[in-house]
């Protein structure tokens, strides 16, 4: 509702304009662009502490999709990625703790409950040259006045939860003065991200690992064989299998995630969606709380604790072995926010979950682990799962888990689950318009035991398309036989428009425009690495080039990381493994396998996540009702001086 004092002001402006303007003046005014007040919230993606990081996104997004923006930034950064610097300038630290307060652009703000927002206000239209603008901003506690050249923008802060009336008196020599007024009210949108590795951004460290051009030795299981792959740049310890070194020394040179325990990344579709909302809607601010965690299932991750992915060295030397339940973390944050601002609410939840509940990583292992020794060991330890195992969990376990999750989320979104935007998965094994990948060692030869078996790959791909993805849609939308207590309240907003795009960009997709290193050094016959145990110690790549030339963030046809990408991007050593699975030293065979897949094999690239954000953005905007009419701007000639007083 428009405030009474603002109605009076607008009525006075209209009356003054109608009395002062002759028919000729009215005609002239119609020919020239009307003067208006425009405004926008500065640095409105509030995760960023510094406006330069937000402005980089604004500039790259002009008239572009999220995908096109990501591709432009990849080229601008020469493939090193735009997040490598921004990751250290966030309002959430690398352990996942919210900074309260957070100093943003030199001003301390409460992150979860802001009391005001920085804005920039401008006079637009046919502004007379040299005109003077007397500005006034009134939020009910009395006007704040200032005078500037009309060409200058005005930077100020407006109270959250209040309407501020902005008025400007424009004076220009002998020309009749004008008064323009509008209402300013910032809407701060609270967005949370929940889910598993697809939600967290796995596969895309904010700062990719730097690889050395020389080799590093790994052992194979049982047989005692050794093989070399590129080492980590800067590592001065023992690179030969006979020269073990400490994990702490090795860890210093790893990839950087904005949360290592969960492999959360700024490249995730959830972060990109929240950021795109802020970029495209200048009158809002977005407070984003990322909680998704790689490895999460509904039971272990969303509703209960889970094991951490990895633990970088810290000052205390201790490792965060477990990660708190995401729903509990969100409930705690929302409770704390409501304690300070009772009307604070959760506006939107972005969610992707279910793959780990049906053993999807076990299906991937079943496809790519080919040698008999490793298959036997991984089957016994539960690392490998069959389609039958997954199908059983899909029908028996997932519906019950989904019902529990639905009941846990409803109180957080005011009982209306349409504010939960469930973003489905894409089939990672399709190319050429939806044809399943052929399989083979190409893209997976970073480990000697890997080979994407064509028959197992085709079987899993068909199962994903015809059973897994349709079942998820039914669970999220209370359709296809899914029982919901209240369909209207329990139905989530569902997104799967990106699946069609991924049909051309699976892990086997190639193009002549792929990065030169990929085309030269990742052989399609699966023979990318030097098998000679002597020469590979100094030159592990058969192409003769150094691994340091690889760039994780360049445009490429595949939007799914293969095992080679995972190793070259992240080369992760997971400390979250159970004690029984912890390796003896950094050359252990277990490290060799896991360093090739735990950094994001068979997960979307930054381009893939951007395509997912493009699909999610319309649904999120609709749920939030962001297509509202622009604020009313009223203008007219200034009344005589006596009336002004």
Coordinates of C-alpha atoms in Angstrom, one line a residue:
X1 CA 0.0 0.0 0.0
X2 CA 1.3 3.5 -0.9
X3 CA 1.9 5.6 2.1
X4 CA -0.4 8.6 2.8
X5 CA 2.3 11.2 2.7
X6 CA 3.6 9.8 -0.6
X7 CA 0.1 10.0 -2.1
X8 CA -0.1 13.7 -1.0
X9 CA 3.2 14.4 -2.6
X10 CA 2.3 12.7 -5.9
X11 CA -1.1 14.5 -6.0
X12 CA 0.6 17.8 -5.5
X13 CA 3.1 17.1 -8.3
X14 CA 0.4 16.1 -10.7
X15 CA -1.7 19.3 -9.8
X16 CA 1.3 21.5 -10.2
X17 CA 2.2 19.9 -13.6
X18 CA -1.4 20.3 -14.9
X19 CA -1.7 23.9 -13.9
X20 CA 1.8 25.0 -15.1
X21 CA 1.9 23.4 -18.5
X22 CA 0.4 24.9 -21.6
X23 CA -0.8 22.7 -24.4
X24 CA 2.4 23.5 -26.3
X25 CA 4.5 22.6 -23.3
X26 CA 2.7 19.3 -22.9
X27 CA 3.4 18.4 -26.5
X28 CA 7.0 19.3 -26.1
X29 CA 7.2 17.2 -23.0
X30 CA 5.8 14.2 -24.8
X31 CA 8.5 14.5 -27.5
X32 CA 11.4 14.4 -25.0
X33 CA 12.2 11.4 -22.8
X34 CA 10.6 12.1 -19.4
X35 CA 12.9 12.5 -16.4
X36 CA 12.8 9.5 -14.1
X37 CA 14.5 8.3 -11.0
X38 CA 16.2 4.9 -11.5
X39 CA 17.8 2.9 -8.7
X40 CA 19.6 -0.3 -8.1
X41 CA 21.0 -2.2 -5.2
X42 CA 24.8 -2.3 -5.2
X43 CA 26.7 -5.6 -4.7
X44 CA 23.3 -7.3 -4.3
X45 CA 24.6 -10.9 -4.3
X46 CA 25.4 -10.6 -0.7
X47 CA 27.8 -13.6 -0.5
X48 CA 30.4 -11.4 -2.1
X49 CA 32.2 -9.1 0.3
X50 CA 33.6 -6.9 -2.5
X51 CA 31.6 -5.3 -5.3
X52 CA 34.2 -5.9 -7.9
X53 CA 33.4 -9.6 -7.9
X54 CA 29.7 -8.9 -8.4
X55 CA 30.4 -6.3 -11.2
X56 CA 32.4 -8.9 -13.0
X57 CA 29.3 -11.1 -13.2
X58 CA 27.1 -8.1 -14.2
X59 CA 29.4 -7.2 -17.1
X60 CA 29.8 -10.7 -18.4
X61 CA 26.0 -11.3 -18.2
X62 CA 24.9 -8.3 -20.4
X63 CA 22.4 -9.8 -23.0
X64 CA 23.8 -13.3 -22.3
X65 CA 22.6 -16.5 -20.8
X66 CA 24.3 -17.9 -17.7
X67 CA 26.1 -20.4 -20.0
X68 CA 27.3 -17.7 -22.4
X69 CA 28.4 -15.6 -19.5
X70 CA 30.4 -18.6 -18.1
X71 CA 32.0 -19.2 -21.4
X72 CA 33.0 -15.6 -21.8
X73 CA 34.5 -15.6 -18.3
X74 CA 36.4 -18.8 -19.0
X75 CA 38.1 -17.2 -22.0
X76 CA 38.7 -14.0 -20.1
X77 CA 40.5 -15.9 -17.4
X78 CA 42.5 -18.1 -19.9
X79 CA 40.8 -21.2 -18.5
X80 CA 41.9 -20.5 -14.9
X81 CA 38.3 -19.6 -13.8
X82 CA 36.7 -16.5 -12.4
X83 CA 36.2 -18.0 -8.9
X84 CA 39.9 -18.4 -8.1
X85 CA 40.2 -15.0 -6.5
X86 CA 36.6 -14.5 -5.3
X87 CA 36.7 -17.6 -3.2
X88 CA 38.7 -15.7 -0.6
X89 CA 36.3 -12.8 -0.5
X90 CA 33.1 -14.3 0.8
X91 CA 30.8 -13.8 3.7
X92 CA 31.1 -17.5 4.5
X93 CA 34.5 -18.9 5.4
X94 CA 36.2 -22.0 4.0
X95 CA 34.8 -24.1 7.0
X96 CA 31.3 -23.1 6.0
X97 CA 30.7 -20.7 8.9
X98 CA 28.7 -17.5 8.2
X99 CA 30.5 -14.3 9.0
X100 CA 28.4 -12.4 11.5
X101 CA 28.8 -9.6 10.9
X102 CA 30.4 -9.6 7.4
X103 CA 32.3 -6.5 6.3
X104 CA 31.0 -5.8 2.8
X105 CA 32.6 -2.9 0.9
X106 CA 33.9 -1.4 4.1
X107 CA 30.6 -1.6 6.0
X108 CA 29.7 -4.2 8.7
X109 CA 26.5 -5.9 7.9
X110 CA 24.5 -8.8 9.4
X111 CA 24.6 -11.4 6.7
X112 CA 21.4 -13.3 7.5
X113 CA 19.4 -10.3 8.8
X114 CA 20.5 -7.0 7.0
X115 CA 19.1 -3.8 8.5
X116 CA 19.8 -1.7 5.4
X117 CA 21.1 -2.0 1.8
X118 CA 23.4 0.1 -0.3
X119 CA 21.8 1.6 -3.4
X120 CA 22.7 3.9 -6.3
X121 CA 20.1 6.4 -7.5
X122 CA 20.3 8.3 -10.8
X123 CA 18.2 10.8 -12.7
X124 CA 17.6 9.5 -16.2
X125 CA 16.0 10.8 -19.3
X126 CA 16.6 14.1 -21.0
X127 CA 18.6 15.6 -18.2
X128 CA 19.5 19.3 -18.9
X129 CA 23.2 20.0 -19.2
X130 CA 24.5 21.6 -16.0
X131 CA 21.3 21.0 -14.1
X132 CA 21.3 20.8 -10.3
X133 CA 19.5 18.1 -8.4
X134 CA 18.3 18.6 -4.8
X135 CA 17.7 15.1 -3.5
X136 CA 15.7 14.0 -0.6
X137 CA 15.3 10.5 0.9
X138 CA 12.6 9.9 3.6
X139 CA 11.9 6.6 5.2
X140 CA 9.6 8.0 7.8
X141 CA 12.2 9.3 10.2
X142 CA 12.7 12.6 8.4
X143 CA 14.2 13.5 5.1
X144 CA 17.9 13.3 4.3
X145 CA 18.8 16.0 1.8
X146 CA 21.8 16.6 -0.5
X147 CA 22.5 18.5 -3.7
X148 CA 24.6 17.3 -6.7
X149 CA 25.0 17.9 -10.3
X150 CA 22.2 15.9 -12.0
X151 CA 24.8 13.9 -14.0
X152 CA 26.2 12.5 -10.8
X153 CA 24.7 9.3 -9.3
X154 CA 23.8 9.3 -5.6
X155 CA 25.1 6.5 -3.3
X156 CA 23.1 6.0 -0.1
X157 CA 21.7 3.2 2.1
X158 CA 18.0 2.5 2.6
X159 CA 16.4 0.7 5.6
X160 CA 15.4 -2.9 5.0
X161 CA 11.7 -3.5 5.5
X162 CA 10.7 0.2 5.0
X163 CA 9.7 2.2 2.0
X164 CA 11.9 5.2 1.3
X165 CA 10.4 8.1 -0.7
X166 CA 13.0 9.5 -3.1
X167 CA 12.4 13.1 -4.4
X168 CA 14.5 15.2 -6.6
X169 CA 14.1 18.9 -7.5
X170 CA 15.7 19.6 -10.8
X171 CA 16.8 23.2 -11.5
X172 CA 18.4 24.4 -14.8
X173 CA 18.9 28.1 -15.3
X174 CA 15.8 29.9 -16.7
X175 CA 14.1 26.6 -17.5
X176 CA 11.1 25.7 -15.3
X177 CA 12.1 23.5 -12.5
X178 CA 10.8 19.9 -12.1
X179 CA 10.1 17.6 -9.2
X180 CA 10.3 13.8 -9.6
X181 CA 9.5 11.3 -6.9
X182 CA 9.4 7.5 -6.5
X183 CA 9.3 4.8 -3.9
X184 CA 12.3 2.7 -3.1
X185 CA 11.9 -0.6 -1.3
X186 CA 14.5 -3.3 -1.4
X187 CA 13.4 -6.9 -1.3
X188 CA 16.0 -9.2 0.3
X189 CA 15.5 -12.7 -0.9
X190 CA 16.8 -15.6 1.3
X191 CA 17.9 -18.6 -0.8
X192 CA 19.2 -21.9 0.5
X193 CA 21.0 -24.6 -1.5
X194 CA 20.6 -28.2 -0.4
X195 CA 21.6 -31.5 -1.9
X196 CA 24.4 -33.7 -3.0
X197 CA 27.4 -33.4 -5.3
X198 CA 25.4 -32.1 -8.2
X199 CA 24.1 -29.4 -6.0
X200 CA 27.5 -28.6 -4.3
X201 CA 29.4 -28.2 -7.6
X202 CA 31.7 -31.2 -7.3
X203 CA 34.2 -31.4 -10.2
X204 CA 34.8 -27.7 -10.2
X205 CA 37.2 -26.5 -7.5
X206 CA 37.2 -22.8 -7.1
X207 CA 40.9 -22.8 -7.6
X208 CA 42.0 -25.9 -9.6
X209 CA 45.0 -28.0 -8.5
X210 CA 48.3 -27.0 -10.1
X211 CA 49.9 -30.0 -11.6
X212 CA 53.6 -30.5 -12.2
X213 CA 55.1 -31.6 -15.5
X214 CA 57.0 -34.4 -13.9
X215 CA 55.5 -37.7 -12.7
X216 CA 54.3 -39.1 -9.4
X217 CA 54.2 -42.8 -8.6
X218 CA 51.2 -44.8 -7.6
X219 CA 51.1 -48.5 -6.7
X220 CA 48.5 -50.9 -8.2
X221 CA 46.6 -53.4 -6.1
X222 CA 48.1 -56.8 -5.2
X223 CA 50.4 -57.2 -8.1
X224 CA 52.9 -54.5 -7.0
X225 CA 52.9 -52.8 -10.3
X226 CA 53.7 -49.1 -10.4
X227 CA 52.7 -46.3 -12.8
X228 CA 53.3 -42.6 -13.0
X229 CA 50.9 -39.7 -13.4
X230 CA 51.5 -35.9 -13.2
X231 CA 52.5 -34.7 -9.7
X232 CA 51.3 -31.7 -7.8
X233 CA 53.2 -28.5 -8.6
X234 CA 55.4 -27.3 -5.7
X235 CA 55.6 -30.7 -4.0
X236 CA 59.2 -31.4 -3.1
X237 CA 58.7 -34.7 -1.3
X238 CA 59.3 -38.2 -2.6
X239 CA 57.7 -38.8 -6.0
X240 CA 58.9 -42.3 -6.4
X241 CA 56.9 -45.1 -4.8
X242 CA 60.0 -46.1 -2.7
X243 CA 60.1 -42.6 -1.2
X244 CA 56.9 -42.1 0.8
X245 CA 56.0 -38.7 2.3
X246 CA 53.5 -37.3 4.7
X247 CA 50.0 -36.4 3.7
X248 CA 50.3 -33.0 5.4
X249 CA 53.1 -32.1 3.1
X250 CA 51.2 -33.2 0.0
X251 CA 48.0 -31.4 1.1
X252 CA 49.6 -28.0 0.9
X253 CA 49.4 -28.1 -2.9
X254 CA 45.9 -29.3 -3.4
X255 CA 42.9 -27.6 -5.1
X256 CA 40.9 -25.0 -3.2
X257 CA 37.2 -25.3 -2.6
X258 CA 35.0 -22.7 -0.9
X259 CA 34.2 -25.6 1.4
X260 CA 36.6 -28.5 1.3
X261 CA 34.6 -30.8 3.6
X262 CA 31.7 -30.8 1.1
X263 CA 33.4 -29.8 -2.1
X264 CA 31.2 -26.7 -2.4
X265 CA 32.0 -24.6 -5.4
X266 CA 31.0 -21.2 -6.6
X267 CA 30.5 -22.8 -10.0
X268 CA 27.6 -24.9 -8.8
X269 CA 24.2 -24.4 -10.5
X270 CA 22.8 -23.4 -7.2
X271 CA 25.3 -20.5 -6.7
X272 CA 24.9 -19.5 -10.3
X273 CA 21.1 -19.4 -10.1
X274 CA 21.2 -17.3 -6.9
X275 CA 23.8 -15.0 -8.4
X276 CA 21.8 -14.7 -11.7
X277 CA 18.7 -13.6 -9.7
X278 CA 20.7 -10.8 -8.2
X279 CA 22.3 -9.8 -11.6
X280 CA 19.0 -9.7 -13.5
X281 CA 16.8 -7.9 -10.9
X282 CA 18.4 -4.6 -9.7
X283 CA 15.8 -3.9 -7.0
X284 CA 16.4 -7.0 -4.9
X285 CA 19.3 -8.4 -2.8
X286 CA 20.0 -12.1 -2.5
X287 CA 21.2 -13.6 0.8
X288 CA 22.4 -17.1 -0.2
X289 CA 23.2 -19.9 2.2
X290 CA 24.9 -22.9 0.5
X291 CA 24.6 -26.1 2.4
X292 CA 24.8 -28.9 -0.3
X293 CA 27.5 -31.5 0.3
X294 CA 29.1 -34.1 -2.0
X295 CA 28.2 -37.6 -0.9
X296 CA 24.9 -36.6 0.7
X297 CA 21.9 -38.8 0.7
X298 CA 18.6 -37.9 2.2
X299 CA 19.3 -40.0 5.3
X300 CA 23.0 -39.2 5.6
X301 CA 23.5 -35.6 4.6
X302 CA 20.1 -33.9 4.6
X303 CA 18.5 -35.3 7.6
X304 CA 21.6 -36.7 9.4
X305 CA 25.3 -36.1 9.5
X306 CA 27.7 -37.4 6.9
X307 CA 31.4 -38.0 6.4
X308 CA 33.5 -35.1 5.2
X309 CA 34.9 -35.2 1.7
X310 CA 38.4 -34.0 2.6
X311 CA 40.1 -31.9 5.2
X312 CA 42.8 -29.4 4.2
X313 CA 45.5 -28.7 6.8
X314 CA 44.5 -26.1 9.4
X315 CA 46.2 -24.3 12.3
X316 CA 44.8 -26.7 14.8
X317 CA 45.8 -29.8 12.8
X318 CA 42.5 -31.4 13.5
X319 CA 40.2 -32.7 10.7
X320 CA 36.5 -32.1 10.4
X321 CA 35.5 -35.8 10.0
X322 CA 31.7 -35.3 9.9
X323 CA 29.5 -32.6 8.4
X324 CA 26.2 -31.5 10.2
X325 CA 22.9 -32.4 8.7
X326 CA 21.9 -29.8 6.1
X327 CA 18.3 -29.4 7.2
X328 CA 19.4 -28.9 10.8
X329 CA 21.9 -26.3 9.7
X330 CA 19.2 -24.5 7.7
X331 CA 16.7 -24.7 10.6
X332 CA 19.3 -23.2 13.0
X333 CA 20.2 -20.4 10.6
X334 CA 16.5 -19.5 10.1
X335 CA 15.8 -19.6 13.8
X336 CA 18.7 -17.3 14.5
X337 CA 17.5 -14.9 11.7
X338 CA 13.9 -14.9 13.0
X339 CA 15.2 -14.1 16.5
X340 CA 16.6 -10.9 15.2
X341 CA 14.0 -10.2 12.5
X342 CA 10.7 -12.0 13.3
X343 CA 9.4 -11.5 9.8
X344 CA 12.5 -13.0 8.1
X345 CA 11.5 -16.0 6.0
X346 CA 13.1 -18.5 3.7
X347 CA 12.0 -17.5 0.2
X348 CA 13.5 -20.3 -1.9
X349 CA 15.2 -23.7 -1.6
X350 CA 17.2 -25.1 -4.5
X351 CA 17.5 -28.9 -4.2
X352 CA 19.0 -31.9 -6.0
X353 CA 19.1 -35.2 -4.1
X354 CA 18.4 -38.9 -4.6
X355 CA 21.4 -40.2 -6.6
X356 CA 23.4 -41.4 -3.6
X357 CA 20.2 -43.0 -2.1
X358 CA 20.1 -45.4 -5.1
X359 CA 23.9 -46.0 -5.2
X360 CA 24.7 -43.9 -8.3
X361 CA 28.4 -43.7 -7.5
X362 CA 28.3 -47.5 -7.3
X363 CA 26.8 -47.6 -10.8
X364 CA 29.6 -45.4 -12.1
X365 CA 32.2 -47.7 -10.5
X366 CA 30.6 -50.7 -12.1
X367 CA 30.9 -49.0 -15.5
X368 CA 34.5 -47.8 -15.4
X369 CA 36.3 -50.3 -13.1
X370 CA 37.3 -53.0 -15.5
X371 CA 40.2 -55.1 -14.2
X372 CA 39.4 -58.2 -12.3
X373 CA 41.4 -57.5 -9.2
X374 CA 39.9 -54.1 -8.6
X375 CA 36.3 -55.3 -9.4
X376 CA 36.6 -58.1 -6.9
X377 CA 37.9 -55.7 -4.2
X378 CA 35.4 -53.0 -4.8
X379 CA 32.5 -55.4 -5.0
X380 CA 33.4 -56.9 -1.6
X381 CA 33.7 -53.4 -0.1
X382 CA 30.4 -52.1 -1.5
X383 CA 32.0 -49.6 -3.9
X384 CA 30.5 -51.2 -6.9
X385 CA 26.7 -51.5 -7.3
X386 CA 24.6 -53.1 -10.0
X387 CA 21.5 -51.8 -11.8
X388 CA 19.4 -54.3 -9.8
X389 CA 20.8 -52.9 -6.5
X390 CA 19.9 -49.4 -7.6
X391 CA 16.4 -50.4 -8.9
X392 CA 15.7 -52.1 -5.5
X393 CA 16.6 -48.9 -3.6
X394 CA 14.7 -46.7 -6.1
X395 CA 11.4 -48.6 -5.3
X396 CA 12.0 -49.5 -1.7
X397 CA 14.1 -46.8 0.0
X398 CA 13.8 -43.6 -1.9
X399 CA 10.0 -43.0 -1.6
X400 CA 10.1 -43.3 2.1
X401 CA 13.2 -41.1 2.4
X402 CA 11.6 -38.5 0.2
X403 CA 8.4 -38.4 2.3
X404 CA 10.6 -37.8 5.4
X405 CA 12.5 -35.0 3.6
X406 CA 9.2 -33.4 2.5
X407 CA 7.9 -33.3 6.1
X408 CA 11.2 -31.8 7.3
X409 CA 11.2 -29.0 4.7
X410 CA 7.6 -27.9 4.9
X411 CA 7.9 -26.0 8.2
X412 CA 10.9 -24.1 6.8
X413 CA 9.0 -22.8 3.8
X414 CA 5.8 -22.0 5.5
X415 CA 4.1 -25.2 4.5
X416 CA 4.3 -24.6 0.8
X417 CA 6.8 -26.9 -1.0
X418 CA 6.4 -25.0 -4.3
X419 CA 9.1 -22.8 -2.8
X420 CA 11.4 -25.8 -3.1
X421 CA 12.8 -25.9 -6.6
X422 CA 13.9 -29.5 -7.3
X423 CA 16.4 -29.6 -10.1
X424 CA 16.8 -33.0 -11.6
X425 CA 19.9 -34.7 -12.9
X426 CA 21.1 -35.1 -16.5
X427 CA 22.2 -38.3 -18.1
X428 CA 26.0 -37.9 -18.2
X429 CA 26.6 -40.5 -20.9
X430 CA 24.9 -39.1 -23.9
X431 CA 26.2 -37.3 -27.0
X432 CA 25.2 -36.6 -30.6
X433 CA 21.6 -35.9 -29.9
X434 CA 21.1 -38.5 -27.2
X435 CA 23.1 -41.5 -28.3
X436 CA 24.8 -43.3 -25.5
X437 CA 28.6 -43.0 -25.4
X438 CA 30.5 -45.9 -26.9
X439 CA 32.7 -46.5 -23.9
X440 CA 36.3 -47.4 -23.9
X441 CA 39.4 -46.0 -22.1
X442 CA 39.3 -42.5 -23.7
X443 CA 39.0 -40.0 -20.9
X444 CA 39.4 -42.7 -18.3
X445 CA 43.0 -43.9 -18.9
X446 CA 44.4 -41.8 -16.0
X447 CA 44.1 -45.1 -14.0
X448 CA 45.2 -48.5 -15.4
X449 CA 42.1 -50.3 -14.0
X450 CA 39.6 -48.0 -15.7
X451 CA 37.7 -48.7 -18.9
X452 CA 34.1 -47.6 -19.6
X453 CA 32.6 -51.0 -20.5
X454 CA 30.2 -50.4 -23.5
X455 CA 27.6 -53.0 -22.3
X456 CA 27.5 -51.9 -18.7
X457 CA 27.5 -48.2 -19.8
X458 CA 24.5 -48.8 -22.2
X459 CA 22.6 -50.6 -19.4
X460 CA 23.1 -47.9 -16.9
X461 CA 22.3 -45.1 -19.4
X462 CA 19.0 -46.8 -20.2
X463 CA 18.1 -47.3 -16.6
X464 CA 18.8 -43.6 -15.8
X465 CA 16.6 -42.4 -18.7
X466 CA 13.7 -44.8 -18.4
X467 CA 13.5 -45.5 -14.6
X468 CA 15.6 -43.2 -12.4
X469 CA 14.8 -39.8 -13.8
X470 CA 11.0 -40.4 -14.2
X471 CA 10.9 -41.7 -10.6
X472 CA 12.5 -38.6 -9.3
X473 CA 10.0 -36.4 -11.2
X474 CA 7.1 -38.4 -9.7
X475 CA 8.5 -38.0 -6.2
X476 CA 9.1 -34.3 -6.5
X477 CA 5.7 -33.5 -8.1
X478 CA 3.5 -36.0 -6.3
X479 CA 2.7 -37.7 -9.6
X480 CA 3.1 -41.1 -11.2
X481 CA 1.6 -42.9 -8.3
X482 CA 3.5 -41.0 -5.6
X483 CA 1.4 -40.6 -2.5
X484 CA 1.3 -37.1 -0.9
X485 CA -0.8 -35.9 2.0
X486 CA -1.7 -32.6 0.3
X487 CA -0.8 -32.5 -3.3
X488 CA -1.0 -28.7 -3.7
X489 CA 1.1 -28.1 -0.6
X490 CA 3.5 -31.0 -1.1
X491 CA 4.3 -30.6 -4.8
X492 CA 7.8 -29.1 -5.4
X493 CA 8.6 -26.9 -8.4
X494 CA 10.4 -29.2 -10.8
X495 CA 13.1 -28.4 -13.3
X496 CA 14.5 -30.8 -16.0
X497 CA 14.7 -28.5 -19.1
X498 CA 18.5 -28.9 -19.1
X499 CA 18.4 -32.6 -19.8
X500 CA 17.8 -32.0 -23.5
X501 CA 20.9 -29.8 -23.7
X502 CA 23.1 -32.4 -22.0
X503 CA 22.1 -35.0 -24.7
X504 CA 24.8 -33.5 -26.8
X505 CA 27.4 -32.9 -24.1
X506 CA 28.1 -36.1 -22.2
X507 CA 31.6 -37.2 -21.1
X508 CA 32.4 -38.6 -24.6
X509 CA 31.5 -35.4 -26.5
X510 CA 34.3 -33.9 -28.6
X511 CA 34.6 -30.9 -30.9
X512 CA 37.3 -29.3 -33.0
X513 CA 37.0 -26.2 -30.7
X514 CA 38.0 -28.2 -27.6
X515 CA 41.1 -26.9 -25.9
X516 CA 44.3 -27.7 -27.7
X517 CA 45.7 -29.6 -24.8
X518 CA 42.7 -31.9 -24.6
X519 CA 42.9 -32.6 -28.4
X520 CA 46.6 -33.2 -28.3
X521 CA 47.2 -35.0 -25.0
X522 CA 44.0 -36.9 -24.1
X523 CA 44.1 -39.7 -26.7
X524 CA 40.9 -41.2 -28.1
X525 CA 42.5 -44.6 -28.1
X526 CA 43.0 -44.4 -24.3
X527 CA 46.8 -44.2 -24.5
X528 CA 47.5 -40.7 -23.1
X529 CA 50.1 -41.6 -20.5
X530 CA 53.7 -42.9 -20.7
X531 CA 53.8 -46.6 -19.6
X532 CA 57.6 -46.7 -19.3
X533 CA 58.3 -46.7 -15.5
X534 CA 61.7 -44.9 -16.0
X535 CA 60.9 -42.1 -18.5
X536 CA 57.4 -41.5 -17.0
X537 CA 59.1 -40.2 -13.8
X538 CA 60.1 -37.1 -15.7
X539 CA 57.6 -37.0 -18.6
X540 CA 54.3 -38.8 -17.8
X541 CA 52.4 -37.5 -20.8
X542 CA 52.9 -39.3 -24.2
X543 CA 52.1 -36.1 -26.0
X544 CA 55.3 -34.6 -24.7
X545 CA 53.6 -31.6 -23.2
X546 CA 53.4 -30.6 -19.5
X547 CA 50.3 -31.3 -17.4
X548 CA 50.5 -27.7 -16.2
X549 CA 49.1 -26.6 -19.6
X550 CA 45.7 -28.2 -18.8
X551 CA 42.9 -25.7 -18.1
X552 CA 39.8 -26.8 -16.2
X553 CA 37.8 -23.7 -17.2
X554 CA 37.9 -23.5 -20.9
X555 CA 34.9 -24.1 -23.1
X556 CA 34.7 -27.7 -24.4
X557 CA 32.1 -30.0 -25.9
X558 CA 31.8 -32.3 -22.9
X559 CA 29.9 -30.8 -20.0
X560 CA 30.7 -33.9 -17.9
X561 CA 34.1 -34.4 -16.3
X562 CA 35.7 -37.7 -17.2
X563 CA 38.3 -39.3 -14.9
X564 CA 41.1 -37.5 -16.7
X565 CA 39.4 -34.2 -16.1
X566 CA 38.8 -35.0 -12.4
X567 CA 42.5 -35.8 -11.8
X568 CA 43.8 -32.8 -13.7
X569 CA 41.3 -30.4 -12.1
X570 CA 41.3 -31.5 -8.5
X571 CA 43.4 -34.7 -7.8
X572 CA 41.6 -35.2 -4.5
X573 CA 42.8 -37.3 -1.6
X574 CA 39.7 -37.8 0.5
X575 CA 40.2 -37.8 4.3
X576 CA 36.5 -38.6 4.8
X577 CA 37.0 -42.3 4.2
X578 CA 36.5 -44.7 7.1
X579 CA 39.6 -45.5 9.1
X580 CA 39.7 -49.0 7.6
X581 CA 40.0 -47.5 4.1
X582 CA 42.7 -44.9 4.9
X583 CA 45.8 -45.7 2.8
X584 CA 49.2 -46.4 4.3
X585 CA 51.0 -43.6 2.4
X586 CA 50.4 -41.2 -0.4
X587 CA 51.6 -43.7 -3.1
X588 CA 49.0 -46.3 -1.9
X589 CA 46.9 -47.9 -4.6
X590 CA 43.7 -46.6 -2.9
X591 CA 44.9 -43.0 -3.4
X592 CA 45.6 -43.8 -7.0
X593 CA 42.0 -44.8 -7.6
X594 CA 40.4 -42.1 -5.5
X595 CA 42.6 -39.2 -6.8
X596 CA 41.2 -39.9 -10.2
X597 CA 37.5 -39.9 -9.3
X598 CA 37.0 -38.0 -6.0
X599 CA 37.5 -34.6 -7.6
X600 CA 34.4 -34.9 -9.7
X601 CA 34.5 -37.7 -12.4
X602 CA 31.1 -38.0 -14.1
X603 CA 29.9 -34.6 -12.7
X604 CA 29.0 -31.5 -14.6
X605 CA 31.7 -29.0 -15.6
X606 CA 31.2 -25.3 -14.9
X607 CA 29.5 -25.0 -18.3
X608 CA 27.2 -27.8 -17.4
X609 CA 26.3 -26.1 -14.1
X610 CA 25.7 -22.8 -16.0
X611 CA 23.3 -24.7 -18.4
X612 CA 21.5 -26.1 -15.3
X613 CA 21.2 -22.5 -13.9
X614 CA 19.7 -21.3 -17.2
X615 CA 17.0 -24.0 -16.8
X616 CA 16.5 -23.2 -13.1
X617 CA 16.3 -19.4 -13.4
X618 CA 12.8 -19.1 -14.9
X619 CA 11.3 -21.4 -12.3
X620 CA 13.0 -19.6 -9.4
X621 CA 11.9 -16.2 -10.8
X622 CA 8.3 -17.4 -11.1
X623 CA 8.2 -18.8 -7.5
X624 CA 9.6 -15.5 -6.2
X625 CA 7.2 -13.4 -8.3
X626 CA 10.1 -11.3 -9.7
X627 CA 8.2 -10.1 -12.8
X628 CA 6.4 -7.4 -10.9
X629 CA 5.6 -4.0 -12.4
X630 CA 8.3 -1.3 -12.1
X631 CA 7.8 1.2 -9.2
X632 CA 5.6 4.2 -10.0
X633 CA 7.6 7.4 -10.9
X634 CA 5.7 10.7 -10.9
X635 CA 7.0 14.0 -12.2
X636 CA 5.9 17.5 -12.8
X637 CA 7.0 21.1 -12.7
X638 CA 8.1 22.6 -9.4
X639 CA 5.4 24.7 -7.7
X640 CA 6.1 28.4 -7.0
X641 CA 8.6 29.0 -4.2
X642 CA 5.9 30.0 -1.7
X643 CA 4.1 26.7 -2.3
X644 CA 7.3 24.8 -2.0
X645 CA 7.8 26.1 1.4

